[in-house]
Amino acid sequence: MREILPALSRWYTAGEPFGLATVVAVSRSAPRGPGAAMAVGPDDEVVGSVSGGCVEGAVFELAKEVVETGRAQLQTFGYSDEDAFAVGLTCGGEITLLVRPVTAVHDTSFGEVAASVAEHRPVVIATVTDGPAPRGAALAVWPDTVSGSLGASGLDAAVAADARGELAQGATGLRHYGPNGERREDDVTVFLQSFAPPPRMLVFGAIDFAAAVARIGAFLGYRVTVCDARPAFADPRRFPDGAEVVVDWPHRYLSDTEIDERTVMCVLTHDPKFDVPLLEVALRTPAAYIGVMGSRRTHEDRLARLRETGLGEAELARLRSPIGLDLGARTPEEVAVSIAAEIIALRWGGTGSPLADTVGAIHPPRLRSV
């Protein structure tokens, strides 16, 4: 949804209705997860994707239909081996889509939701997918307020409470309620889509590799900050637009920065006077990933210095060094790919092995969040 919001906001501001298709449930090896979205706007303009091309043609027609009728639809697509030309997922998975019309008249909170997402303010969109409540009805939930309604005050209250809990975890998925929000009932199905602020990537050491890592970090959806104590290196002109560049001693900057379980750190300085004080702070944070550049000999020396600071073996085991996966990378851009690959593998529990050498589902259940 974040990827297509600029187009949706443009249509919404212009008063142009559009059809919005959102993946609300998946099974087996579906190509995209819950929250993936595609929209069809004026002049049949299409943005986004829900399956990587498998069912987009059918979704295009559904989106146009819901705009014409004003009625949301729930549609499931799966694999069809009876007819090779049938609309379905060739990968063998299954996706369920909610396709609903969005108009400025009936969706009065959509503009504020879009602004919140663009400004990295946390918000949840709760949408009825099935049951006696109006399908497609939406409730926007912020930490301190709500907008819209799902059709019953009790249902609104129950969903708002759950939505704030989901928002704290950055979670997205289906929840079930009674018609008036009763717990332990499943008459009404509601899709909760969380828009937590994007996770942070902190890159320490403004070397040539840092610019490539910053670019790929932004591409993956991270909010990137590059920090270096040397003003000549920490020049914003050397880094991609959107990357924050900070001139400060890395350990001092990190000590004053909020770190959560989704934050990733890439330490590229490989200089003890920077690395040791920085890692002493970093390894005491809940960061999901701490990767450090340097040779194996440099890493052994680094570990010895960190032990002298009082860090234990469990904390030191969190270090990913040498940083990145073994891809044979040489250039800064190739090294950035290897670092990104390691972060992705850790995030989803991947092995880093060629898929041709693995068995089982290509898209395993999510193991942890980075």
PDB file of N, CA, C and O in Angstrom, residues 284-357:
ATOM      1  N   ARG A 284      23.910  -3.765  23.415  1.00  0.00           N
ATOM      2  CA  ARG A 284      23.008  -3.686  24.567  1.00  0.00           C
ATOM      3  C   ARG A 284      21.639  -3.147  24.167  1.00  0.00           C
ATOM      4  O   ARG A 284      20.810  -2.866  25.019  1.00  0.00           O
ATOM      5  N   THR A 285      21.405  -2.989  22.861  1.00  0.00           N
ATOM      6  CA  THR A 285      20.100  -2.574  22.343  1.00  0.00           C
ATOM      7  C   THR A 285      19.341  -3.800  21.825  1.00  0.00           C
ATOM      8  O   THR A 285      19.942  -4.856  21.608  1.00  0.00           O
ATOM      9  N   PRO A 286      18.027  -3.664  21.568  1.00  0.00           N
ATOM     10  CA  PRO A 286      17.261  -4.788  21.011  1.00  0.00           C
ATOM     11  C   PRO A 286      17.316  -4.887  19.496  1.00  0.00           C
ATOM     12  O   PRO A 286      16.480  -5.560  18.883  1.00  0.00           O
ATOM     13  N   ALA A 287      18.283  -4.236  18.861  1.00  0.00           N
ATOM     14  CA  ALA A 287      18.362  -4.224  17.388  1.00  0.00           C
ATOM     15  C   ALA A 287      18.302  -5.637  16.824  1.00  0.00           C
ATOM     16  O   ALA A 287      18.857  -6.585  17.393  1.00  0.00           O
ATOM     17  N   ALA A 288      17.647  -5.770  15.665  1.00  0.00           N
ATOM     18  CA  ALA A 288      17.476  -7.083  15.040  1.00  0.00           C
ATOM     19  C   ALA A 288      18.747  -7.582  14.378  1.00  0.00           C
ATOM     20  O   ALA A 288      18.965  -8.793  14.283  1.00  0.00           O
ATOM     21  N   TYR A 289      19.578  -6.672  13.912  1.00  0.00           N
ATOM     22  CA  TYR A 289      20.750  -7.064  13.118  1.00  0.00           C
ATOM     23  C   TYR A 289      21.871  -6.082  13.384  1.00  0.00           C
ATOM     24  O   TYR A 289      21.668  -4.853  13.336  1.00  0.00           O
ATOM     25  N   ILE A 290      23.057  -6.603  13.679  1.00  0.00           N
ATOM     26  CA  ILE A 290      24.248  -5.774  13.840  1.00  0.00           C
ATOM     27  C   ILE A 290      25.354  -6.430  13.028  1.00  0.00           C
ATOM     28  O   ILE A 290      25.933  -7.447  13.431  1.00  0.00           O
ATOM     29  N   GLY A 291      25.599  -5.882  11.842  1.00  0.00           N
ATOM     30  CA  GLY A 291      26.620  -6.415  10.951  1.00  0.00           C
ATOM     31  C   GLY A 291      27.846  -5.515  10.960  1.00  0.00           C
ATOM     32  O   GLY A 291      27.716  -4.280  10.974  1.00  0.00           O
ATOM     33  N   VAL A 292      29.035  -6.113  10.965  1.00  0.00           N
ATOM     34  CA  VAL A 292      30.265  -5.339  11.095  1.00  0.00           C
ATOM     35  C   VAL A 292      31.245  -5.726   9.985  1.00  0.00           C
ATOM     36  O   VAL A 292      31.534  -6.908   9.773  1.00  0.00           O
ATOM     37  N   MET A 293      31.775  -4.730   9.293  1.00  0.00           N
ATOM     38  CA  MET A 293      32.727  -4.967   8.224  1.00  0.00           C
ATOM     39  C   MET A 293      34.121  -5.194   8.800  1.00  0.00           C
ATOM     40  O   MET A 293      34.495  -4.623   9.823  1.00  0.00           O
ATOM     41  N   GLY A 294      34.912  -6.026   8.121  1.00  0.00           N
ATOM     42  CA  GLY A 294      36.291  -6.264   8.527  1.00  0.00           C
ATOM     43  C   GLY A 294      36.702  -7.697   8.258  1.00  0.00           C
ATOM     44  O   GLY A 294      35.860  -8.578   8.063  1.00  0.00           O
ATOM     45  N   SER A 295      38.001  -7.927   8.269  1.00  0.00           N
ATOM     46  CA  SER A 295      38.527  -9.271   8.040  1.00  0.00           C
ATOM     47  C   SER A 295      38.284 -10.147   9.265  1.00  0.00           C
ATOM     48  O   SER A 295      37.905  -9.665  10.339  1.00  0.00           O
ATOM     49  N   ARG A 296      38.529 -11.437   9.115  1.00  0.00           N
ATOM     50  CA  ARG A 296      38.377 -12.347  10.251  1.00  0.00           C
ATOM     51  C   ARG A 296      39.375 -12.009  11.358  1.00  0.00           C
ATOM     52  O   ARG A 296      39.048 -12.079  12.544  1.00  0.00           O
ATOM     53  N   ARG A 297      40.593 -11.632  10.987  1.00  0.00           N
ATOM     54  CA  ARG A 297      41.583 -11.262  11.997  1.00  0.00           C
ATOM     55  C   ARG A 297      41.158  -9.986  12.722  1.00  0.00           C
ATOM     56  O   ARG A 297      41.290  -9.888  13.956  1.00  0.00           O
ATOM     57  N   THR A 298      40.636  -9.024  11.964  1.00  0.00           N
ATOM     58  CA  THR A 298      40.125  -7.803  12.581  1.00  0.00           C
ATOM     59  C   THR A 298      39.003  -8.115  13.546  1.00  0.00           C
ATOM     60  O   THR A 298      38.911  -7.534  14.637  1.00  0.00           O
ATOM     61  N   HIS A 299      38.135  -9.066  13.156  1.00  0.00           N
ATOM     62  CA  HIS A 299      37.006  -9.415  14.016  1.00  0.00           C
ATOM     63  C   HIS A 299      37.482 -10.068  15.315  1.00  0.00           C
ATOM     64  O   HIS A 299      36.935  -9.790  16.391  1.00  0.00           O
ATOM     65  N   GLU A 300      38.487 -10.922  15.249  1.00  0.00           N
ATOM     66  CA  GLU A 300      39.004 -11.554  16.468  1.00  0.00           C
ATOM     67  C   GLU A 300      39.571 -10.502  17.415  1.00  0.00           C
ATOM     68  O   GLU A 300      39.365 -10.561  18.637  1.00  0.00           O
ATOM     69  N   ASP A 301      40.300  -9.544  16.866  1.00  0.00           N
ATOM     70  CA  ASP A 301      40.826  -8.453  17.692  1.00  0.00           C
ATOM     71  C   ASP A 301      39.686  -7.634  18.292  1.00  0.00           C
ATOM     72  O   ASP A 301      39.724  -7.241  19.465  1.00  0.00           O
ATOM     73  N   ARG A 302      38.659  -7.396  17.480  1.00  0.00           N
ATOM     74  CA  ARG A 302      37.498  -6.640  17.947  1.00  0.00           C
ATOM     75  C   ARG A 302      36.811  -7.358  19.100  1.00  0.00           C
ATOM     76  O   ARG A 302      36.415  -6.743  20.102  1.00  0.00           O
ATOM     77  N   LEU A 303      36.619  -8.665  18.976  1.00  0.00           N
ATOM     78  CA  LEU A 303      35.974  -9.441  20.035  1.00  0.00           C
ATOM     79  C   LEU A 303      36.766  -9.349  21.336  1.00  0.00           C
ATOM     80  O   LEU A 303      36.182  -9.221  22.428  1.00  0.00           O
ATOM     81  N   ALA A 304      38.094  -9.434  21.238  1.00  0.00           N
ATOM     82  CA  ALA A 304      38.919  -9.348  22.437  1.00  0.00           C
ATOM     83  C   ALA A 304      38.732  -8.001  23.130  1.00  0.00           C
ATOM     84  O   ALA A 304      38.615  -7.921  24.366  1.00  0.00           O
ATOM     85  N   ARG A 305      38.696  -6.946  22.347  1.00  0.00           N
ATOM     86  CA  ARG A 305      38.504  -5.607  22.920  1.00  0.00           C
ATOM     87  C   ARG A 305      37.121  -5.470  23.550  1.00  0.00           C
ATOM     88  O   ARG A 305      36.968  -4.836  24.609  1.00  0.00           O
ATOM     89  N   LEU A 306      36.113  -6.053  22.918  1.00  0.00           N
ATOM     90  CA  LEU A 306      34.751  -5.954  23.453  1.00  0.00           C
ATOM     91  C   LEU A 306      34.604  -6.775  24.734  1.00  0.00           C
ATOM     92  O   LEU A 306      33.850  -6.392  25.635  1.00  0.00           O
ATOM     93  N   ARG A 307      35.299  -7.885  24.825  1.00  0.00           N
ATOM     94  CA  ARG A 307      35.253  -8.667  26.075  1.00  0.00           C
ATOM     95  C   ARG A 307      35.811  -7.848  27.234  1.00  0.00           C
ATOM     96  O   ARG A 307      35.324  -7.936  28.368  1.00  0.00           O
ATOM     97  N   GLU A 308      36.804  -7.029  26.939  1.00  0.00           N
ATOM     98  CA  GLU A 308      37.394  -6.193  27.988  1.00  0.00           C
ATOM     99  C   GLU A 308      36.417  -5.147  28.501  1.00  0.00           C
ATOM    100  O   GLU A 308      36.582  -4.649  29.619  1.00  0.00           O
ATOM    101  N   THR A 309      35.417  -4.824  27.704  1.00  0.00           N
ATOM    102  CA  THR A 309      34.406  -3.849  28.159  1.00  0.00           C
ATOM    103  C   THR A 309      33.358  -4.494  29.045  1.00  0.00           C
ATOM    104  O   THR A 309      32.504  -3.787  29.606  1.00  0.00           O
ATOM    105  N   GLY A 310      33.370  -5.815  29.149  1.00  0.00           N
ATOM    106  CA  GLY A 310      32.404  -6.502  29.997  1.00  0.00           C
ATOM    107  C   GLY A 310      31.265  -7.167  29.253  1.00  0.00           C
ATOM    108  O   GLY A 310      30.379  -7.761  29.880  1.00  0.00           O
ATOM    109  N   LEU A 311      31.281  -7.133  27.938  1.00  0.00           N
ATOM    110  CA  LEU A 311      30.235  -7.799  27.168  1.00  0.00           C
ATOM    111  C   LEU A 311      30.421  -9.314  27.243  1.00  0.00           C
ATOM    112  O   LEU A 311      31.547  -9.825  27.188  1.00  0.00           O
ATOM    113  N   GLY A 312      29.287 -10.035  27.368  1.00  0.00           N
ATOM    114  CA  GLY A 312      29.325 -11.483  27.471  1.00  0.00           C
ATOM    115  C   GLY A 312      29.278 -12.173  26.122  1.00  0.00           C
ATOM    116  O   GLY A 312      29.050 -11.539  25.080  1.00  0.00           O
ATOM    117  N   GLU A 313      29.459 -13.486  26.149  1.00  0.00           N
ATOM    118  CA  GLU A 313      29.494 -14.251  24.905  1.00  0.00           C
ATOM    119  C   GLU A 313      28.155 -14.230  24.176  1.00  0.00           C
ATOM    120  O   GLU A 313      28.105 -14.239  22.940  1.00  0.00           O
ATOM    121  N   ALA A 314      27.038 -14.220  24.925  1.00  0.00           N
ATOM    122  CA  ALA A 314      25.725 -14.175  24.279  1.00  0.00           C
ATOM    123  C   ALA A 314      25.550 -12.877  23.509  1.00  0.00           C
ATOM    124  O   ALA A 314      24.983 -12.858  22.406  1.00  0.00           O
ATOM    125  N   GLU A 315      26.042 -11.790  24.070  1.00  0.00           N
ATOM    126  CA  GLU A 315      25.944 -10.499  23.379  1.00  0.00           C
ATOM    127  C   GLU A 315      26.870 -10.477  22.164  1.00  0.00           C
ATOM    128  O   GLU A 315      26.482 -10.020  21.077  1.00  0.00           O
ATOM    129  N   LEU A 316      28.070 -10.984  22.322  1.00  0.00           N
ATOM    130  CA  LEU A 316      29.013 -10.984  21.202  1.00  0.00           C
ATOM    131  C   LEU A 316      28.549 -11.883  20.057  1.00  0.00           C
ATOM    132  O   LEU A 316      28.860 -11.621  18.887  1.00  0.00           O
ATOM    133  N   ALA A 317      27.796 -12.928  20.386  1.00  0.00           N
ATOM    134  CA  ALA A 317      27.306 -13.850  19.357  1.00  0.00           C
ATOM    135  C   ALA A 317      26.314 -13.180  18.416  1.00  0.00           C
ATOM    136  O   ALA A 317      26.020 -13.712  17.341  1.00  0.00           O
ATOM    137  N   ARG A 318      25.794 -12.027  18.800  1.00  0.00           N
ATOM    138  CA  ARG A 318      24.839 -11.323  17.942  1.00  0.00           C
ATOM    139  C   ARG A 318      25.535 -10.633  16.760  1.00  0.00           C
ATOM    140  O   ARG A 318      24.865 -10.251  15.796  1.00  0.00           O
ATOM    141  N   LEU A 319      26.842 -10.449  16.848  1.00  0.00           N
ATOM    142  CA  LEU A 319      27.555  -9.767  15.771  1.00  0.00           C
ATOM    143  C   LEU A 319      27.580 -10.621  14.503  1.00  0.00           C
ATOM    144  O   LEU A 319      27.880 -11.818  14.555  1.00  0.00           O
ATOM    145  N   ARG A 320      27.278  -9.989  13.381  1.00  0.00           N
ATOM    146  CA  ARG A 320      27.399 -10.637  12.076  1.00  0.00           C
ATOM    147  C   ARG A 320      28.665 -10.088  11.419  1.00  0.00           C
ATOM    148  O   ARG A 320      28.655  -8.985  10.862  1.00  0.00           O
ATOM    149  N   SER A 321      29.750 -10.837  11.547  1.00  0.00           N
ATOM    150  CA  SER A 321      31.009 -10.360  10.997  1.00  0.00           C
ATOM    151  C   SER A 321      31.871 -11.556  10.594  1.00  0.00           C
ATOM    152  O   SER A 321      31.955 -12.527  11.370  1.00  0.00           O
ATOM    153  N   PRO A 322      32.474 -11.500   9.415  1.00  0.00           N
ATOM    154  CA  PRO A 322      32.368 -10.453   8.391  1.00  0.00           C
ATOM    155  C   PRO A 322      30.909 -10.268   7.914  1.00  0.00           C
ATOM    156  O   PRO A 322      30.165 -11.235   7.807  1.00  0.00           O
ATOM    157  N   ILE A 323      30.567  -9.056   7.647  1.00  0.00           N
ATOM    158  CA  ILE A 323      29.195  -8.705   7.305  1.00  0.00           C
ATOM    159  C   ILE A 323      28.800  -9.267   5.941  1.00  0.00           C
ATOM    160  O   ILE A 323      29.607  -9.358   5.023  1.00  0.00           O
ATOM    161  N   GLY A 324      27.515  -9.693   5.826  1.00  0.00           N
ATOM    162  CA  GLY A 324      26.981 -10.122   4.535  1.00  0.00           C
ATOM    163  C   GLY A 324      27.073 -11.612   4.283  1.00  0.00           C
ATOM    164  O   GLY A 324      27.711 -12.350   5.037  1.00  0.00           O
ATOM    165  N   LEU A 325      26.403 -12.053   3.218  1.00  0.00           N
ATOM    166  CA  LEU A 325      26.463 -13.440   2.781  1.00  0.00           C
ATOM    167  C   LEU A 325      27.598 -13.626   1.771  1.00  0.00           C
ATOM    168  O   LEU A 325      28.032 -12.673   1.116  1.00  0.00           O
ATOM    169  N   ASP A 326      28.050 -14.858   1.642  1.00  0.00           N
ATOM    170  CA  ASP A 326      29.135 -15.179   0.729  1.00  0.00           C
ATOM    171  C   ASP A 326      28.604 -15.251  -0.704  1.00  0.00           C
ATOM    172  O   ASP A 326      28.173 -16.295  -1.181  1.00  0.00           O
ATOM    173  N   LEU A 327      28.645 -14.106  -1.385  1.00  0.00           N
ATOM    174  CA  LEU A 327      28.212 -14.030  -2.782  1.00  0.00           C
ATOM    175  C   LEU A 327      29.397 -13.823  -3.725  1.00  0.00           C
ATOM    176  O   LEU A 327      29.200 -13.712  -4.935  1.00  0.00           O
ATOM    177  N   GLY A 328      30.590 -13.724  -3.165  1.00  0.00           N
ATOM    178  CA  GLY A 328      31.748 -13.391  -3.992  1.00  0.00           C
ATOM    179  C   GLY A 328      31.776 -11.922  -4.367  1.00  0.00           C
ATOM    180  O   GLY A 328      32.388 -11.533  -5.374  1.00  0.00           O
ATOM    181  N   ALA A 329      31.122 -11.069  -3.568  1.00  0.00           N
ATOM    182  CA  ALA A 329      30.979  -9.645  -3.888  1.00  0.00           C
ATOM    183  C   ALA A 329      32.327  -8.938  -3.854  1.00  0.00           C
ATOM    184  O   ALA A 329      33.185  -9.237  -3.020  1.00  0.00           O
ATOM    185  N   ARG A 330      32.491  -7.958  -4.751  1.00  0.00           N
ATOM    186  CA  ARG A 330      33.723  -7.171  -4.814  1.00  0.00           C
ATOM    187  C   ARG A 330      33.424  -5.667  -4.789  1.00  0.00           C
ATOM    188  O   ARG A 330      34.018  -4.936  -4.009  1.00  0.00           O
ATOM    189  N   THR A 331      32.553  -5.195  -5.648  1.00  0.00           N
ATOM    190  CA  THR A 331      32.274  -3.763  -5.735  1.00  0.00           C
ATOM    191  C   THR A 331      31.388  -3.326  -4.574  1.00  0.00           C
ATOM    192  O   THR A 331      30.731  -4.150  -3.923  1.00  0.00           O
ATOM    193  N   PRO A 332      31.337  -2.018  -4.279  1.00  0.00           N
ATOM    194  CA  PRO A 332      30.442  -1.543  -3.219  1.00  0.00           C
ATOM    195  C   PRO A 332      28.990  -1.964  -3.431  1.00  0.00           C
ATOM    196  O   PRO A 332      28.299  -2.337  -2.473  1.00  0.00           O
ATOM    197  N   GLU A 333      28.544  -1.935  -4.677  1.00  0.00           N
ATOM    198  CA  GLU A 333      27.153  -2.311  -4.954  1.00  0.00           C
ATOM    199  C   GLU A 333      26.930  -3.795  -4.700  1.00  0.00           C
ATOM    200  O   GLU A 333      25.898  -4.196  -4.148  1.00  0.00           O
ATOM    201  N   GLU A 334      27.898  -4.630  -5.082  1.00  0.00           N
ATOM    202  CA  GLU A 334      27.770  -6.066  -4.839  1.00  0.00           C
ATOM    203  C   GLU A 334      27.821  -6.372  -3.347  1.00  0.00           C
ATOM    204  O   GLU A 334      27.067  -7.225  -2.852  1.00  0.00           O
ATOM    205  N   VAL A 335      28.701  -5.681  -2.633  1.00  0.00           N
ATOM    206  CA  VAL A 335      28.764  -5.874  -1.183  1.00  0.00           C
ATOM    207  C   VAL A 335      27.441  -5.457  -0.533  1.00  0.00           C
ATOM    208  O   VAL A 335      26.949  -6.118   0.386  1.00  0.00           O
ATOM    209  N   ALA A 336      26.850  -4.369  -1.013  1.00  0.00           N
ATOM    210  CA  ALA A 336      25.558  -3.931  -0.472  1.00  0.00           C
ATOM    211  C   ALA A 336      24.495  -4.996  -0.681  1.00  0.00           C
ATOM    212  O   ALA A 336      23.648  -5.229   0.211  1.00  0.00           O
ATOM    213  N   VAL A 337      24.513  -5.660  -1.840  1.00  0.00           N
ATOM    214  CA  VAL A 337      23.562  -6.745  -2.092  1.00  0.00           C
ATOM    215  C   VAL A 337      23.785  -7.879  -1.102  1.00  0.00           C
ATOM    216  O   VAL A 337      22.831  -8.461  -0.568  1.00  0.00           O
ATOM    217  N   SER A 338      25.038  -8.215  -0.819  1.00  0.00           N
ATOM    218  CA  SER A 338      25.314  -9.322   0.101  1.00  0.00           C
ATOM    219  C   SER A 338      24.857  -8.985   1.517  1.00  0.00           C
ATOM    220  O   SER A 338      24.371  -9.845   2.249  1.00  0.00           O
ATOM    221  N   ILE A 339      25.010  -7.708   1.912  1.00  0.00           N
ATOM    222  CA  ILE A 339      24.537  -7.282   3.235  1.00  0.00           C
ATOM    223  C   ILE A 339      23.021  -7.326   3.297  1.00  0.00           C
ATOM    224  O   ILE A 339      22.428  -7.835   4.257  1.00  0.00           O
ATOM    225  N   ALA A 340      22.372  -6.811   2.248  1.00  0.00           N
ATOM    226  CA  ALA A 340      20.907  -6.838   2.207  1.00  0.00           C
ATOM    227  C   ALA A 340      20.392  -8.268   2.224  1.00  0.00           C
ATOM    228  O   ALA A 340      19.387  -8.577   2.876  1.00  0.00           O
ATOM    229  N   ALA A 341      21.083  -9.168   1.517  1.00  0.00           N
ATOM    230  CA  ALA A 341      20.660 -10.567   1.488  1.00  0.00           C
ATOM    231  C   ALA A 341      20.719 -11.185   2.879  1.00  0.00           C
ATOM    232  O   ALA A 341      19.836 -11.959   3.263  1.00  0.00           O
ATOM    233  N   GLU A 342      21.761 -10.845   3.653  1.00  0.00           N
ATOM    234  CA  GLU A 342      21.851 -11.389   5.009  1.00  0.00           C
ATOM    235  C   GLU A 342      20.730 -10.844   5.891  1.00  0.00           C
ATOM    236  O   GLU A 342      20.149 -11.575   6.695  1.00  0.00           O
ATOM    237  N   ILE A 343      20.422  -9.568   5.755  1.00  0.00           N
ATOM    238  CA  ILE A 343      19.340  -8.965   6.538  1.00  0.00           C
ATOM    239  C   ILE A 343      18.007  -9.631   6.201  1.00  0.00           C
ATOM    240  O   ILE A 343      17.214  -9.972   7.086  1.00  0.00           O
ATOM    241  N   ILE A 344      17.748  -9.838   4.907  1.00  0.00           N
ATOM    242  CA  ILE A 344      16.497 -10.476   4.485  1.00  0.00           C
ATOM    243  C   ILE A 344      16.427 -11.905   4.992  1.00  0.00           C
ATOM    244  O   ILE A 344      15.382 -12.363   5.478  1.00  0.00           O
ATOM    245  N   ALA A 345      17.531 -12.638   4.892  1.00  0.00           N
ATOM    246  CA  ALA A 345      17.547 -14.025   5.367  1.00  0.00           C
ATOM    247  C   ALA A 345      17.250 -14.103   6.856  1.00  0.00           C
ATOM    248  O   ALA A 345      16.494 -14.975   7.311  1.00  0.00           O
ATOM    249  N   LEU A 346      17.820 -13.178   7.631  1.00  0.00           N
ATOM    250  CA  LEU A 346      17.556 -13.167   9.067  1.00  0.00           C
ATOM    251  C   LEU A 346      16.103 -12.802   9.348  1.00  0.00           C
ATOM    252  O   LEU A 346      15.463 -13.375  10.230  1.00  0.00           O
ATOM    253  N   ARG A 347      15.591 -11.878   8.567  1.00  0.00           N
ATOM    254  CA  ARG A 347      14.215 -11.425   8.792  1.00  0.00           C
ATOM    255  C   ARG A 347      13.213 -12.551   8.586  1.00  0.00           C
ATOM    256  O   ARG A 347      12.273 -12.719   9.354  1.00  0.00           O
ATOM    257  N   TRP A 348      13.407 -13.338   7.550  1.00  0.00           N
ATOM    258  CA  TRP A 348      12.416 -14.348   7.193  1.00  0.00           C
ATOM    259  C   TRP A 348      12.854 -15.775   7.536  1.00  0.00           C
ATOM    260  O   TRP A 348      12.154 -16.732   7.205  1.00  0.00           O
ATOM    261  N   GLY A 349      13.997 -15.934   8.167  1.00  0.00           N
ATOM    262  CA  GLY A 349      14.444 -17.271   8.513  1.00  0.00           C
ATOM    263  C   GLY A 349      14.999 -18.035   7.332  1.00  0.00           C
ATOM    264  O   GLY A 349      14.958 -19.266   7.306  1.00  0.00           O
ATOM    265  N   GLY A 350      15.540 -17.324   6.342  1.00  0.00           N
ATOM    266  CA  GLY A 350      16.095 -17.981   5.165  1.00  0.00           C
ATOM    267  C   GLY A 350      17.466 -18.574   5.443  1.00  0.00           C
ATOM    268  O   GLY A 350      18.148 -18.190   6.399  1.00  0.00           O
ATOM    269  N   THR A 351      17.874 -19.507   4.602  1.00  0.00           N
ATOM    270  CA  THR A 351      19.171 -20.173   4.776  1.00  0.00           C
ATOM    271  C   THR A 351      20.290 -19.493   4.010  1.00  0.00           C
ATOM    272  O   THR A 351      21.462 -19.699   4.313  1.00  0.00           O
ATOM    273  N   GLY A 352      19.954 -18.721   2.991  1.00  0.00           N
ATOM    274  CA  GLY A 352      20.974 -18.157   2.123  1.00  0.00           C
ATOM    275  C   GLY A 352      21.447 -19.124   1.061  1.00  0.00           C
ATOM    276  O   GLY A 352      22.339 -18.803   0.278  1.00  0.00           O
ATOM    277  N   SER A 353      20.861 -20.322   1.024  1.00  0.00           N
ATOM    278  CA  SER A 353      21.235 -21.325   0.025  1.00  0.00           C
ATOM    279  C   SER A 353      20.487 -21.087  -1.285  1.00  0.00           C
ATOM    280  O   SER A 353      19.407 -20.477  -1.282  1.00  0.00           O
ATOM    281  N   PRO A 354      21.005 -21.566  -2.424  1.00  0.00           N
ATOM    282  CA  PRO A 354      20.238 -21.498  -3.670  1.00  0.00           C
ATOM    283  C   PRO A 354      18.899 -22.219  -3.504  1.00  0.00           C
ATOM    284  O   PRO A 354      18.858 -23.320  -2.926  1.00  0.00           O
ATOM    285  N   LEU A 355      17.837 -21.628  -3.991  1.00  0.00           N
ATOM    286  CA  LEU A 355      16.520 -22.265  -3.862  1.00  0.00           C
ATOM    287  C   LEU A 355      16.504 -23.633  -4.532  1.00  0.00           C
ATOM    288  O   LEU A 355      15.778 -24.540  -4.104  1.00  0.00           O
ATOM    289  N   ALA A 356      17.302 -23.806  -5.573  1.00  0.00           N
ATOM    290  CA  ALA A 356      17.349 -25.095  -6.256  1.00  0.00           C
ATOM    291  C   ALA A 356      17.869 -26.206  -5.351  1.00  0.00           C
ATOM    292  O   ALA A 356      17.607 -27.388  -5.598  1.00  0.00           O
ATOM    293  N   ASP A 357      18.598 -25.834  -4.280  1.00  0.00           N
ATOM    294  CA  ASP A 357      19.149 -26.829  -3.364  1.00  0.00           C
ATOM    295  C   ASP A 357      18.271 -27.063  -2.146  1.00  0.00           C
ATOM    296  O   ASP A 357      18.637 -27.828  -1.255  1.00  0.00           O
TER     297      ASP A 357
END
